[in-house]
Amino acid sequence: MQQDCPPKLKSPISGAVTLKAASLVALSTLVSACGVTSRLEPYKQTDAVIAAGEQVVVLARKNHANHEAEEDFVDCISDALADGKNGIAVHSSTEFEDMMYPWFEPSTAPLSTDDLSTLLEKPEVMQRVRDSGVRFLVWLDGSTDRVASGGGITCAAGVGGAGCMGLAWWEDDARYDATVWDIKELDSAGTIHADVRGRSVMPAIIVPLPFIARPQAHACKGLTQQLEQFLTSPTGYGAGPDLG
Amino acid sequence: MLAATALLCGCSSSVVVESSFPTPLVEPLPVRVGLIFSPELHDYIYTEDIPEQSTWTITLGDANIAMLEPLFDTMFMETREVPELPLNAADQRGLDGVIRPMLEKFEFDVPIGQRDQFVEVWMQYKLSLYEPNGEVVTEWPVTGYGKAELGHNREDAVRKAAIVAMREVGATISTQFASQPQVTYWLEERENAAGLPTETQVAN
């Protein structure tokens, strides 16, 4: 006996809602695809810390064999170190280079603490460094580079309107080394290595929606936090875990 | 597109390198030197027409003097500007030597259209040292290299790179002049003539 199929009920979930849900899922996937991974490796060799009245200066390594740290990155580190109620006294990089000219130019800057020691044997140089109040030199080396990119976005405009469609992505790698010299002890106080990789995505559905990762900004923040601890804690990294 | 290309081809870029340069932190050499700053040095302008870019005009005259004058004033016990060689007896009086700097070569490179690039500048000066009577002691080529991040303003990047290159030239002159072989011998002669010790600058 043939039975009529019961009438199909209209689905309570409309097409518009289905589309919205699909868009949300796609958006979540894209947002999770962008992000930053960081690695910071500090190494402190001494117990030296910055004392009241002493200053630190942040300089970019400029001997041309290396990647030169960007000017705004040096400024970011200097400004961040000086900020806040626990800010450290930071000497202006350009003023220091001008004051010590010609001994901190790309071709004349000391490459090792032995070179620094030789330089400071000149009485006029030693006196100038003393007058500046600078105790620690932070040499920054490295750069932020684009390591991968892909996708594409197409935009078109017509009588009825304009819009874009597509997906673009790119990955930047910010790798920096901060080497800290103690001028008073004429020795290296240690190094901090930072490697921050960030992937940015930009889907375009009519309008491009940028989701930008900022690895350089993260590198600046991470290095600054490490340098603050480096310069203010004898052991470098605060109290250890409470094992009691 | 054609209109844009035509517009670009007619563009020119102008850079005036102005800066105050720091005086070097060096011990002055115990000699009195006359300085010749020629009109070519005062009025130096470099022009280059780069295909697919623009015509670049880079004015360096004022910057040359701004860099060299305080440099020499600090490097030597006494300096004064003198007219072109040969000097007359009055101009020669009291001088141990005469220096004439010349900007011989200028080159630069501006990358097009790529991220994370640098503008580069190369400069070569010739520093000629003479006896007061005009006899050549040495002619020393001094080069300087500078680079600056390209950023959004190409002209500003070229200006910054040129300043770095000029600072490098000043650093080389102030730290290595006394260790040039003919200069070392010339300084020793002055020391013997004056009967005074000469403290020569040690090059890094």
Coordinates of C-alpha atoms in Angstrom, one line a residue:
Chain A
M1 CA 0.0 0.0 0.0
Q2 CA 1.4 3.2 -1.1
Q3 CA 1.6 5.9 1.5
D4 CA 1.9 9.6 0.6
C5 CA 5.1 11.1 2.0
P6 CA 4.3 13.4 4.7
P7 CA 4.6 17.0 3.5
K8 CA 8.1 18.3 4.0
L9 CA 8.3 20.9 6.6
K10 CA 10.1 24.1 5.8
S11 CA 13.5 24.1 7.5
P12 CA 13.6 26.6 10.4
I13 CA 17.2 27.6 9.3
S14 CA 16.9 30.0 6.5
G15 CA 19.5 30.4 3.7
A16 CA 20.6 33.8 5.1
V17 CA 21.4 32.3 8.4
T18 CA 23.3 29.4 6.8
L19 CA 25.4 32.0 4.8
K20 CA 26.1 34.0 8.0
A21 CA 27.2 30.8 9.8
A22 CA 29.5 29.8 6.9
S23 CA 31.0 33.3 6.9
L24 CA 31.7 33.2 10.6
V25 CA 33.4 29.9 10.3
A26 CA 35.5 31.1 7.4
L27 CA 36.4 34.3 9.3
S28 CA 37.4 32.4 12.4
T29 CA 39.6 30.2 10.3
L30 CA 41.3 33.2 8.7
V31 CA 41.8 35.0 12.0
S32 CA 43.3 31.8 13.5
A33 CA 45.6 31.6 10.5
C34 CA 47.2 34.9 11.4
G35 CA 49.2 35.3 14.5
V36 CA 52.7 35.6 16.0
T37 CA 55.1 33.1 17.4
S38 CA 58.0 34.3 19.5
R39 CA 61.2 33.0 20.8
L40 CA 63.4 34.9 23.2
E41 CA 66.8 33.6 24.3
P42 CA 68.5 35.7 27.0
Y43 CA 71.9 35.0 28.3
K44 CA 73.4 37.0 31.1
Q45 CA 77.1 36.7 31.9
T46 CA 77.4 39.0 34.9
D47 CA 75.6 40.3 37.9
A48 CA 76.0 43.9 36.8
V49 CA 72.9 46.1 37.1
I50 CA 72.3 49.8 36.2
A51 CA 72.7 52.1 39.2
A52 CA 71.2 55.5 40.0
G53 CA 72.8 58.2 37.8
E54 CA 73.9 55.7 35.1
Q55 CA 72.5 55.5 31.7
V56 CA 72.1 53.0 28.9
V57 CA 72.4 53.8 25.1
V58 CA 70.9 51.7 22.3
L59 CA 72.8 51.7 19.1
A60 CA 72.3 49.9 15.8
R61 CA 75.2 47.8 14.5
K62 CA 76.1 49.5 11.2
N63 CA 79.2 47.7 9.9
H64 CA 77.9 47.0 6.5
A65 CA 78.4 43.3 6.5
N66 CA 75.4 42.9 8.6
H67 CA 71.7 43.7 8.3
E68 CA 71.3 47.0 10.0
A69 CA 68.6 47.3 12.6
E70 CA 65.9 49.7 11.5
E71 CA 66.0 53.2 12.9
D72 CA 62.4 53.0 14.1
F73 CA 63.2 49.7 15.9
V74 CA 66.1 51.3 17.7
D75 CA 63.8 54.2 18.7
C76 CA 61.1 51.7 19.8
I77 CA 63.5 49.9 22.1
S78 CA 64.9 53.2 23.5
D79 CA 61.5 54.8 24.1
A80 CA 60.1 51.6 25.7
L81 CA 63.1 51.3 28.0
A82 CA 62.6 54.8 29.2
D83 CA 58.8 54.6 29.6
G84 CA 56.9 54.0 32.7
K85 CA 57.5 54.6 36.4
N86 CA 60.3 52.0 36.4
G87 CA 61.8 53.4 33.3
I88 CA 65.6 53.3 32.8
A89 CA 67.7 56.4 32.0
V90 CA 68.3 56.1 28.3
H91 CA 70.8 58.3 26.5
S92 CA 69.8 59.5 23.0
S93 CA 71.4 57.3 20.3
T94 CA 72.1 60.1 17.8
E95 CA 73.4 62.5 20.5
F96 CA 75.8 59.7 21.7
E97 CA 77.0 59.1 18.2
D98 CA 77.5 62.8 17.6
M99 CA 79.2 63.3 21.0
M100 CA 81.6 60.4 20.3
Y101 CA 82.3 61.2 16.7
P102 CA 84.2 59.8 14.8
W103 CA 84.5 56.7 17.0
F104 CA 81.0 55.2 16.6
E105 CA 80.6 55.5 12.8
P106 CA 79.9 52.4 10.7
S107 CA 83.6 52.0 9.8
T108 CA 85.1 53.0 13.2
A109 CA 82.7 51.6 15.8
P110 CA 84.3 49.0 18.1
L111 CA 83.3 45.5 17.2
S112 CA 84.4 43.8 20.4
T113 CA 85.0 44.7 24.0
D114 CA 88.7 44.5 23.3
D115 CA 88.2 47.2 20.6
L116 CA 86.2 49.2 23.1
S117 CA 89.0 48.8 25.7
T118 CA 91.5 50.1 23.1
L119 CA 89.3 53.0 22.2
L120 CA 88.8 54.0 25.9
E121 CA 92.6 54.2 26.3
K122 CA 92.3 57.6 24.5
P123 CA 91.9 60.0 27.4
E124 CA 89.6 62.4 25.5
V125 CA 87.3 59.5 24.6
M126 CA 87.3 58.1 28.1
Q127 CA 86.5 61.5 29.6
R128 CA 83.6 62.0 27.1
V129 CA 82.1 58.7 28.0
R130 CA 82.4 59.5 31.7
D131 CA 80.7 62.8 31.2
S132 CA 77.8 61.2 29.3
G133 CA 77.0 58.9 32.3
V134 CA 76.5 56.0 30.0
R135 CA 77.3 52.6 31.7
F136 CA 75.7 50.1 29.3
L137 CA 75.9 49.9 25.5
V138 CA 73.2 47.9 23.8
W139 CA 74.1 46.9 20.3
L140 CA 71.1 45.9 18.1
D141 CA 71.7 43.7 15.1
G142 CA 69.1 42.2 12.8
S143 CA 66.1 43.1 10.8
T144 CA 62.5 42.3 9.9
D145 CA 62.1 40.6 6.5
R146 CA 59.3 39.2 4.5
V147 CA 59.9 35.5 4.2
A148 CA 56.8 34.3 2.4
S149 CA 53.7 35.6 0.7
G150 CA 50.9 34.3 -1.5
G151 CA 47.4 34.7 -2.7
G152 CA 46.0 37.7 -4.5
I153 CA 43.2 40.1 -4.5
T154 CA 41.4 41.4 -7.5
C155 CA 39.4 44.6 -7.4
A156 CA 37.1 45.9 -10.1
A157 CA 34.9 48.9 -10.5
G158 CA 31.9 49.3 -12.8
V159 CA 28.7 51.3 -13.3
G160 CA 26.9 49.3 -10.6
G161 CA 29.6 49.6 -8.0
A162 CA 33.1 48.4 -7.0
G163 CA 34.6 45.7 -4.9
C164 CA 37.4 43.3 -4.3
M165 CA 37.6 39.5 -4.1
G166 CA 40.4 37.2 -3.0
L167 CA 42.8 36.4 -0.3
A168 CA 46.3 37.6 0.3
W169 CA 48.7 36.5 3.0
W170 CA 52.3 37.3 4.0
E171 CA 54.7 36.2 6.7
D172 CA 57.3 38.5 8.3
D173 CA 60.2 37.3 10.4
A174 CA 61.7 39.8 13.0
R175 CA 65.1 38.5 14.2
Y176 CA 67.2 40.6 16.4
D177 CA 70.2 40.2 18.7
A178 CA 70.8 42.6 21.5
T179 CA 74.4 42.6 22.9
V180 CA 74.9 44.4 26.1
W181 CA 78.4 45.9 26.9
D182 CA 79.3 47.1 30.4
I183 CA 81.6 50.1 29.8
K184 CA 82.6 50.2 33.5
E185 CA 83.8 46.6 33.5
L186 CA 84.9 46.7 29.8
D187 CA 83.2 43.4 29.3
S188 CA 80.1 41.9 27.6
A189 CA 77.2 41.6 30.1
G190 CA 75.3 39.2 27.9
T191 CA 73.1 38.8 24.9
I192 CA 69.4 38.5 24.1
H193 CA 68.2 36.9 20.9
A194 CA 64.6 37.5 19.7
D195 CA 62.9 35.7 16.8
V196 CA 59.3 36.6 16.2
R197 CA 57.4 35.4 13.2
G198 CA 54.0 36.7 12.2
R199 CA 51.6 35.8 9.5
S200 CA 49.1 38.4 8.2
V201 CA 46.0 37.6 6.1
M202 CA 43.8 39.9 4.1
P203 CA 40.6 38.4 2.8
A204 CA 38.6 40.5 0.4
I205 CA 34.9 40.1 0.2
I206 CA 33.8 43.3 -1.5
V207 CA 36.0 45.1 1.0
P208 CA 39.5 43.9 2.0
L209 CA 39.6 43.0 5.7
P210 CA 43.2 43.2 7.0
F211 CA 44.3 41.0 9.9
I212 CA 47.8 42.2 10.4
A213 CA 50.4 40.5 12.6
R214 CA 53.1 42.8 13.8
P215 CA 56.2 40.8 14.6
Q216 CA 58.5 43.8 14.8
A217 CA 56.3 45.4 17.4
H218 CA 56.2 42.1 19.3
A219 CA 60.0 41.8 19.0
C220 CA 60.4 45.3 20.4
K221 CA 58.1 44.6 23.3
G222 CA 59.8 41.2 24.1
L223 CA 63.3 42.6 23.8
T224 CA 62.5 45.6 26.0
Q225 CA 61.0 43.4 28.8
Q226 CA 64.1 41.2 28.7
L227 CA 66.5 44.2 28.7
E228 CA 64.6 45.7 31.6
Q229 CA 65.1 42.6 33.7
F230 CA 68.7 42.2 32.4
L231 CA 69.7 45.7 33.5
T232 CA 67.8 45.8 36.8
S233 CA 68.1 42.2 38.2
P234 CA 71.5 40.8 39.3
T235 CA 70.6 37.4 38.2
G236 CA 68.8 38.8 35.2
Y237 CA 65.4 37.2 35.4
G238 CA 63.8 37.9 38.8
A239 CA 63.0 35.4 41.5
G240 CA 62.9 31.8 40.6
P241 CA 59.8 29.5 41.2
D242 CA 58.8 29.0 44.8
L243 CA 59.7 25.4 45.6
G244 CA 58.7 25.6 49.3
Chain B
M1 CA 48.7 54.5 -18.0
L2 CA 50.3 56.4 -20.9
A3 CA 49.5 59.7 -19.1
A4 CA 51.0 58.4 -15.9
T5 CA 54.2 57.3 -17.7
A6 CA 54.5 60.7 -19.5
L7 CA 54.0 62.4 -16.2
L8 CA 56.7 60.3 -14.5
C9 CA 59.2 60.9 -17.3
G10 CA 58.9 64.6 -16.7
C11 CA 59.6 64.3 -13.0
S12 CA 62.7 65.6 -11.3
S13 CA 64.0 65.0 -7.8
S14 CA 66.0 67.6 -6.0
V15 CA 68.0 67.0 -2.9
V16 CA 69.9 69.7 -0.9
V17 CA 72.2 68.0 1.6
E18 CA 72.2 70.3 4.6
S19 CA 73.4 69.2 7.9
S20 CA 75.5 70.2 10.9
F21 CA 78.4 67.8 11.3
P22 CA 79.9 67.1 14.7
T23 CA 83.5 68.1 15.4
P24 CA 85.7 65.0 15.8
L25 CA 87.0 63.9 19.2
V26 CA 90.7 63.7 18.3
E27 CA 93.9 65.3 19.6
P28 CA 95.0 68.1 17.3
L29 CA 98.2 67.6 15.3
P30 CA 100.9 70.3 16.2
V31 CA 101.0 71.8 12.8
R32 CA 99.7 75.0 11.1
V33 CA 97.8 74.3 7.9
G34 CA 96.4 76.5 5.2
L35 CA 93.1 75.3 3.7
I36 CA 92.0 75.8 0.1
F37 CA 88.2 75.4 -0.5
S38 CA 87.8 75.8 -4.2
P39 CA 84.7 77.1 -5.9
E40 CA 84.1 73.6 -7.3
L41 CA 83.8 72.3 -3.7
H42 CA 81.6 75.2 -2.6
D43 CA 79.2 74.9 -5.5
Y44 CA 79.2 71.1 -6.0
I45 CA 76.0 69.9 -7.6
Y46 CA 75.5 66.4 -8.9
T47 CA 73.0 65.7 -11.7
E48 CA 72.0 62.4 -13.1
D49 CA 69.1 61.4 -15.4
I50 CA 68.1 57.9 -14.4
P51 CA 66.0 56.0 -17.0
E52 CA 62.5 55.1 -15.9
Q53 CA 62.9 57.2 -12.8
S54 CA 63.6 60.9 -12.9
T55 CA 66.4 63.5 -13.2
W56 CA 68.2 63.8 -9.9
T57 CA 69.9 67.0 -8.7
I58 CA 71.9 66.7 -5.5
T59 CA 73.4 69.8 -4.0
L60 CA 76.4 69.2 -1.8
G61 CA 78.4 72.4 -1.8
D62 CA 77.3 73.8 1.6
A63 CA 77.5 70.3 3.2
N64 CA 81.1 69.9 2.0
I65 CA 82.2 73.0 3.8
A66 CA 80.0 72.3 6.8
M67 CA 81.7 68.9 7.2
L68 CA 85.3 69.8 6.3
E69 CA 85.9 73.1 8.0
P70 CA 85.2 72.1 11.6
L71 CA 87.0 68.8 10.9
F72 CA 90.3 70.5 9.9
D73 CA 89.9 73.2 12.6
T74 CA 89.9 70.4 15.2
M75 CA 92.5 68.2 13.5
F76 CA 95.3 70.8 13.4
M77 CA 96.7 73.2 15.9
E78 CA 95.9 76.1 13.7
T79 CA 94.2 76.5 10.3
R80 CA 93.4 79.4 8.0
E81 CA 91.9 79.7 4.6
V82 CA 94.3 80.6 1.9
P83 CA 93.9 81.4 -1.8
E84 CA 94.8 79.0 -4.6
L85 CA 98.4 77.7 -5.1
P86 CA 101.0 78.9 -5.5
L87 CA 100.9 81.0 -2.4
N88 CA 102.8 84.3 -2.2
A89 CA 105.4 84.8 0.6
A90 CA 102.9 86.5 2.9
D91 CA 100.4 83.7 2.6
Q92 CA 103.1 81.0 3.2
R93 CA 104.3 82.7 6.4
G94 CA 103.7 80.6 9.5
L95 CA 102.3 77.6 7.6
D96 CA 103.6 74.0 7.8
G97 CA 101.5 72.8 4.9
V98 CA 98.5 73.4 2.7
I99 CA 95.5 71.1 2.3
R100 CA 93.1 71.1 -0.6
P101 CA 90.1 68.8 -0.5
M102 CA 88.2 68.0 -3.6
L103 CA 85.0 65.9 -4.2
E104 CA 86.0 63.7 -7.1
K105 CA 83.1 61.2 -7.4
F106 CA 79.6 60.8 -6.3
E107 CA 77.3 57.9 -7.0
F108 CA 74.0 56.8 -5.6
D109 CA 71.4 54.1 -6.1
V110 CA 67.7 54.3 -5.4
P111 CA 65.9 50.9 -5.7
I112 CA 62.5 50.9 -7.4
G113 CA 59.3 49.4 -6.0
Q114 CA 60.5 46.7 -3.6
R115 CA 60.0 46.5 0.1
D116 CA 62.9 46.5 2.6
Q117 CA 65.4 48.3 0.4
F118 CA 68.1 50.8 1.1
V119 CA 69.3 53.9 -0.7
E120 CA 73.1 53.9 -1.1
V121 CA 75.6 56.7 -1.7
W122 CA 79.3 56.4 -2.5
M123 CA 81.5 59.4 -2.4
Q124 CA 85.2 59.9 -3.1
Y125 CA 87.2 62.9 -2.0
K126 CA 90.8 63.7 -2.8
L127 CA 92.8 65.2 0.0
S128 CA 95.9 66.9 -1.3
L129 CA 98.6 68.0 1.1
Y130 CA 101.3 70.4 -0.1
E131 CA 104.3 72.1 1.3
P132 CA 103.7 75.9 1.7
N133 CA 105.7 76.4 -1.6
G134 CA 103.2 74.2 -3.5
E135 CA 105.3 71.0 -3.6
V136 CA 103.0 67.9 -3.4
V137 CA 103.4 65.8 -0.2
T138 CA 100.6 63.4 -0.9
E139 CA 97.3 63.0 -2.7
W140 CA 95.1 60.7 -0.7
P141 CA 91.7 59.4 -2.0
V142 CA 89.2 59.1 0.8
T143 CA 85.9 57.2 0.2
G144 CA 82.7 57.2 2.2
Y145 CA 79.7 54.9 1.9
G146 CA 76.3 55.6 3.4
K147 CA 72.9 53.9 3.3
A148 CA 69.5 54.8 4.5
E149 CA 66.1 53.0 4.6
L150 CA 64.1 53.9 1.5
G151 CA 60.8 54.7 3.3
H152 CA 58.1 56.8 1.6
N153 CA 60.3 59.8 0.6
R154 CA 63.1 58.9 -1.8
E155 CA 64.7 62.4 -1.6
D156 CA 64.9 62.3 2.2
A157 CA 66.5 58.8 2.0
V158 CA 69.1 60.1 -0.5
R159 CA 69.9 63.0 1.8
K160 CA 70.3 60.8 4.9
A161 CA 72.5 58.3 3.0
A162 CA 74.7 61.2 1.7
I163 CA 75.1 62.5 5.3
V164 CA 76.1 59.1 6.5
A165 CA 78.7 58.8 3.7
M166 CA 80.1 62.3 4.5
R167 CA 80.4 61.4 8.2
E168 CA 82.3 58.3 7.1
V169 CA 84.7 60.5 5.0
G170 CA 85.2 62.8 8.0
A171 CA 85.8 59.8 10.3
T172 CA 88.4 58.4 7.9
I173 CA 90.2 61.7 7.5
S174 CA 90.3 62.4 11.2
T175 CA 91.5 58.9 12.3
Q176 CA 93.8 57.9 9.4
F177 CA 95.3 61.1 8.1
A178 CA 98.4 61.1 10.3
S179 CA 99.1 57.4 9.5
Q180 CA 99.4 57.9 5.8
P181 CA 103.1 57.2 5.1
Q182 CA 104.0 60.5 3.4
V183 CA 102.1 62.4 6.1
T184 CA 103.9 60.5 8.8
Y185 CA 107.2 61.5 7.3
W186 CA 106.0 65.1 6.8
L187 CA 105.0 65.3 10.5
E188 CA 108.3 63.9 11.6
E189 CA 110.1 66.6 9.5
R190 CA 108.0 69.3 11.2
E191 CA 108.8 67.7 14.6
N192 CA 112.5 67.7 13.9
A193 CA 112.4 71.3 12.6
A194 CA 110.4 72.5 15.6
G195 CA 112.3 70.4 18.1
L196 CA 108.9 69.5 19.6
P197 CA 107.3 66.0 20.1
T198 CA 104.7 65.1 17.6
E199 CA 101.7 63.1 19.0
T200 CA 100.4 61.4 15.9
Q201 CA 96.8 60.1 15.8
V202 CA 96.6 56.3 15.9
A203 CA 94.3 54.9 13.2
N204 CA 91.7 52.4 14.3

